[in-house]
Amino acid sequence: MKRPFFQFDETAHETWRLLWERQMPVAQKYASKYWLQGVDKIGLTPDRIPDFEKMDKIFQDLVGWELVSTPVQYSDGQEWFENLVQKKFLITEYIRDQKDLDYTPLPDIWHDAFGHLPLMADQRYADYIHKFAQYAVKFTKEQRKSLGSLWWYTIEFGFIREGDPDDELGGIRAFGAGLMSSHGEMLKAFSDQVQKIPYAIEEFEYVDPSPHVMHNKLFILDSFEQLEHSVEEWIEKHPQFIVKSEH
Ligand SMILES: [Fe+2]
């Protein structure tokens, strides 16, 4: 029996409205087309946190994934990846306080639903996440650390080349869910304060990112294909890691 989806109260829906009001104009300017198309595909709306009963059906139809409500505020890597392997995307039951619109150290429903879900509605993206998780569960926690940095600097905070290189954004767009869901981080990311350099695993894999400070250096994926191959690239670079036996 599936755990029923959490029913958010009116204050939580109001927080969603406030976040949407601030972030959507910014997102429309800076976001990748993959994210923008996803917003339409899954029917996210400004007025309330999505109805996850409906959203779950939408995802099952679109990409064959399930949404699963979890009371755990921050799932550890193993649990997170084991769910992804089963094509289950965990949805938190927590939303930031209205006095902390700019910042939450723990991913909340705004981050999950506004940041991640639009991209997860793309079959190729969902397949990539699935593939990533299938690899991730084969490594120990220690070995997985640098794989976690790959996730962080692409899925959460990556840019992607898109559009005309001579356009006002220099042909790059926000791709990561963490950028999409954070107003301050998004604005900073497109300012001169953040160094934006081409994606290269060696550049970030041993950086231990902190969820408590904004980034000063971020990475640009050349294409969606580059993302799709990134996890195999990581595997090839780490032949010394012993793959755990399947169980
Ligand atoms: Fe995230």
mmCIF file of N, CA and C in Angstrom, residues 32 40 108 157 166 171 190 192 194 204 237:
data_model
loop_
_atom_site.group_PDB
_atom_site.id
_atom_site.type_symbol
_atom_site.label_atom_id
_atom_site.label_comp_id
_atom_site.label_asym_id
_atom_site.label_seq_id
_atom_site.Cartn_x
_atom_site.Cartn_y
_atom_site.Cartn_z
ATOM 1 N N SER A 32 16.958 26.613 -18.922
ATOM 2 C CA SER A 32 17.069 25.777 -20.112
ATOM 3 C C SER A 32 15.680 25.447 -20.652
ATOM 4 N N ASP A 40 5.433 23.117 -18.466
ATOM 5 C CA ASP A 40 4.160 23.005 -19.204
ATOM 6 C C ASP A 40 3.666 21.567 -19.234
ATOM 7 N N ASP A 108 13.552 21.167 0.044
ATOM 8 C CA ASP A 108 12.139 21.156 0.440
ATOM 9 C C ASP A 108 11.264 20.894 -0.782
ATOM 10 N N PHE A 157 23.500 21.998 -9.984
ATOM 11 C CA PHE A 157 23.973 23.366 -10.225
ATOM 12 C C PHE A 157 24.622 23.577 -11.588
ATOM 13 N N ASP A 166 25.960 34.443 -29.052
ATOM 14 C CA ASP A 166 25.990 35.913 -28.982
ATOM 15 C C ASP A 166 24.759 36.503 -28.303
ATOM 16 N N GLY A 171 24.719 32.417 -24.629
ATOM 17 C CA GLY A 171 24.413 31.056 -25.068
ATOM 18 C C GLY A 171 24.495 30.020 -23.956
ATOM 19 N N PHE A 190 24.376 34.105 -12.700
ATOM 20 C CA PHE A 190 24.444 34.825 -13.980
ATOM 21 C C PHE A 190 25.142 36.180 -13.850
ATOM 22 N N ASP A 192 28.786 38.433 -12.682
ATOM 23 C CA ASP A 192 30.237 38.253 -12.854
ATOM 24 C C ASP A 192 30.890 37.623 -11.629
ATOM 25 N N VAL A 194 30.350 34.821 -10.409
ATOM 26 C CA VAL A 194 30.543 33.376 -10.533
ATOM 27 C C VAL A 194 31.343 33.062 -11.793
ATOM 28 N N PHE A 204 35.911 19.264 -10.637
ATOM 29 C CA PHE A 204 35.033 19.345 -9.461
ATOM 30 C C PHE A 204 34.887 18.060 -8.659
ATOM 31 N N LYS A 237 37.133 6.805 -15.509
ATOM 32 C CA LYS A 237 38.228 7.483 -14.808
ATOM 33 C C LYS A 237 38.564 6.832 -13.474
#
